[in-house]
PDB file of C-alpha atoms in Angstrom:
ATOM      1  CA  UNK A  23      95.588 112.596 123.523  1.00 84.00           C
ATOM      2  CA  UNK A  24      95.478 112.512 119.737  1.00 92.00           C
ATOM      3  CA  UNK A  25      97.395 115.342 118.132  1.00 95.00           C
ATOM      4  CA  UNK A  26      98.031 116.683 114.639  1.00 96.00           C
ATOM      5  CA  UNK A  27     101.571 117.838 113.863  1.00 97.00           C
ATOM      6  CA  UNK A  28     102.337 119.813 110.711  1.00 97.00           C
ATOM      7  CA  UNK A  29     105.997 120.207 109.704  1.00 97.00           C
ATOM      8  CA  UNK A  30     107.539 121.946 106.715  1.00 96.00           C
ATOM      9  CA  UNK A  31     110.353 119.772 105.362  1.00 95.00           C
ATOM     10  CA  UNK A  32     112.862 120.640 102.650  1.00 94.00           C
ATOM     11  CA  UNK A  33     112.242 117.978  99.992  1.00 91.00           C
ATOM     12  CA  UNK A  34     113.742 118.343  96.526  1.00 89.00           C
ATOM     13  CA  UNK A  35     112.582 115.141  94.826  1.00 91.00           C
ATOM     14  CA  UNK A  36     110.073 112.289  94.969  1.00 93.00           C
ATOM     15  CA  UNK A  37     112.610 110.090  96.772  1.00 94.00           C
ATOM     16  CA  UNK A  38     112.934 112.722  99.508  1.00 92.00           C
ATOM     17  CA  UNK A  39     109.137 112.807  99.955  1.00 94.00           C
ATOM     18  CA  UNK A  40     109.042 109.031 100.279  1.00 95.00           C
ATOM     19  CA  UNK A  41     111.873 109.082 102.822  1.00 95.00           C
ATOM     20  CA  UNK A  42     110.152 111.796 104.870  1.00 95.00           C
ATOM     21  CA  UNK A  43     106.908 109.800 105.004  1.00 96.00           C
ATOM     22  CA  UNK A  44     108.815 106.647 105.973  1.00 96.00           C
ATOM     23  CA  UNK A  45     110.709 108.389 108.777  1.00 95.00           C
ATOM     24  CA  UNK A  46     107.487 109.926 110.126  1.00 95.00           C
ATOM     25  CA  UNK A  47     105.633 106.598 109.980  1.00 96.00           C
ATOM     26  CA  UNK A  48     108.341 104.880 112.056  1.00 95.00           C
ATOM     27  CA  UNK A  49     107.757 107.174 115.064  1.00 93.00           C
ATOM     28  CA  UNK A  50     105.946 105.729 118.085  1.00 93.00           C
ATOM     29  CA  UNK A  51     102.198 106.378 118.263  1.00 94.00           C
ATOM     30  CA  UNK A  52     101.683 107.511 114.659  1.00 96.00           C
ATOM     31  CA  UNK A  53      98.273 106.673 113.139  1.00 95.00           C
ATOM     32  CA  UNK A  54      98.354 108.744 109.916  1.00 96.00           C
ATOM     33  CA  UNK A  55     101.044 110.336 107.748  1.00 97.00           C
ATOM     34  CA  UNK A  56     100.439 112.491 104.684  1.00 96.00           C
ATOM     35  CA  UNK A  57     101.635 115.408 102.557  1.00 96.00           C
ATOM     36  CA  UNK A  58      99.937 118.812 102.352  1.00 94.00           C
ATOM     37  CA  UNK A  59     100.473 122.125 100.627  1.00 91.00           C
ATOM     38  CA  UNK A  60     100.642 123.238  97.022  1.00 91.00           C
ATOM     39  CA  UNK A  61     104.232 122.020  96.698  1.00 91.00           C
ATOM     40  CA  UNK A  62     103.695 118.900  98.877  1.00 92.00           C
ATOM     41  CA  UNK A  63     106.322 120.240 101.289  1.00 93.00           C
ATOM     42  CA  UNK A  64     104.361 119.852 104.519  1.00 96.00           C
ATOM     43  CA  UNK A  65     104.274 116.529 106.359  1.00 96.00           C
ATOM     44  CA  UNK A  66     101.163 115.920 108.477  1.00 97.00           C
ATOM     45  CA  UNK A  67     101.376 113.395 111.306  1.00 97.00           C
ATOM     46  CA  UNK A  68      98.372 112.358 113.410  1.00 96.00           C
ATOM     47  CA  UNK A  69      98.816 110.086 116.402  1.00 95.00           C
ATOM     48  CA  UNK A  70      98.663 109.455 120.133  1.00 94.00           C
ATOM     49  CA  UNK A  71     101.563 110.686 122.251  1.00 91.00           C
ATOM     50  CA  UNK A  72     103.860 111.590 119.353  1.00 93.00           C
ATOM     51  CA  UNK A  73     106.845 113.695 120.461  1.00 95.00           C
ATOM     52  CA  UNK A  74     106.953 116.551 117.942  1.00 95.00           C
ATOM     53  CA  UNK A  75     110.422 117.764 118.934  1.00 95.00           C
ATOM     54  CA  UNK A  76     112.123 114.375 118.615  1.00 95.00           C
ATOM     55  CA  UNK A  77     110.276 113.686 115.350  1.00 96.00           C
ATOM     56  CA  UNK A  78     111.489 117.009 113.934  1.00 96.00           C
ATOM     57  CA  UNK A  79     115.060 116.234 115.046  1.00 96.00           C
ATOM     58  CA  UNK A  80     114.933 112.835 113.356  1.00 96.00           C
ATOM     59  CA  UNK A  81     113.561 114.423 110.162  1.00 95.00           C
ATOM     60  CA  UNK A  82     116.398 116.972 110.187  1.00 96.00           C
ATOM     61  CA  UNK A  83     119.000 114.206 110.505  1.00 96.00           C
ATOM     62  CA  UNK A  84     117.561 111.869 107.873  1.00 95.00           C
ATOM     63  CA  UNK A  85     115.771 114.114 105.337  1.00 94.00           C
ATOM     64  CA  UNK A  86     116.652 117.805 105.527  1.00 93.00           C
ATOM     65  CA  UNK A  87     115.767 121.137 107.124  1.00 95.00           C
ATOM     66  CA  UNK A  88     112.529 120.811 109.111  1.00 96.00           C
ATOM     67  CA  UNK A  89     110.329 123.430 110.786  1.00 97.00           C
ATOM     68  CA  UNK A  90     107.404 122.627 113.062  1.00 97.00           C
ATOM     69  CA  UNK A  91     104.432 124.647 111.782  1.00 97.00           C
ATOM     70  CA  UNK A  92     101.781 123.583 114.296  1.00 97.00           C
ATOM     71  CA  UNK A  93     100.877 121.053 116.972  1.00 97.00           C
ATOM     72  CA  UNK A  94      97.169 120.813 117.760  1.00 96.00           C
ATOM     73  CA  UNK A  95      94.892 118.436 119.630  1.00 94.00           C
ATOM     74  CA  UNK A  96      92.441 116.546 117.435  1.00 89.00           C
ATOM     75  CA  UNK A  97      88.950 116.583 118.885  1.00 84.00           C
ATOM     76  CA  UNK A  98      86.703 113.682 118.029  1.00 76.00           C
ATOM     77  CA  UNK A  99      83.185 114.706 117.035  1.00 64.00           C
ATOM     78  CA  UNK A 100      80.136 112.929 118.402  1.00 53.00           C
TER      79      UNK A 100
END
């Protein structure tokens, strides 16, 4: 099951954004990582079987305060 996870992460500088993307990319099953939002404060992760709770915990430990905004299944169009 491919899912899209959107998390709001407290990032104060460019280095923090890079670290957040790196931490998210290291998680098992991740296919895509990107930034969203006007202030580039939302990390978007798309992948198969990604554990949103453990990813958020890891982000809190290594980057800063993290809130899970949404977890949704990605449906592939025909």
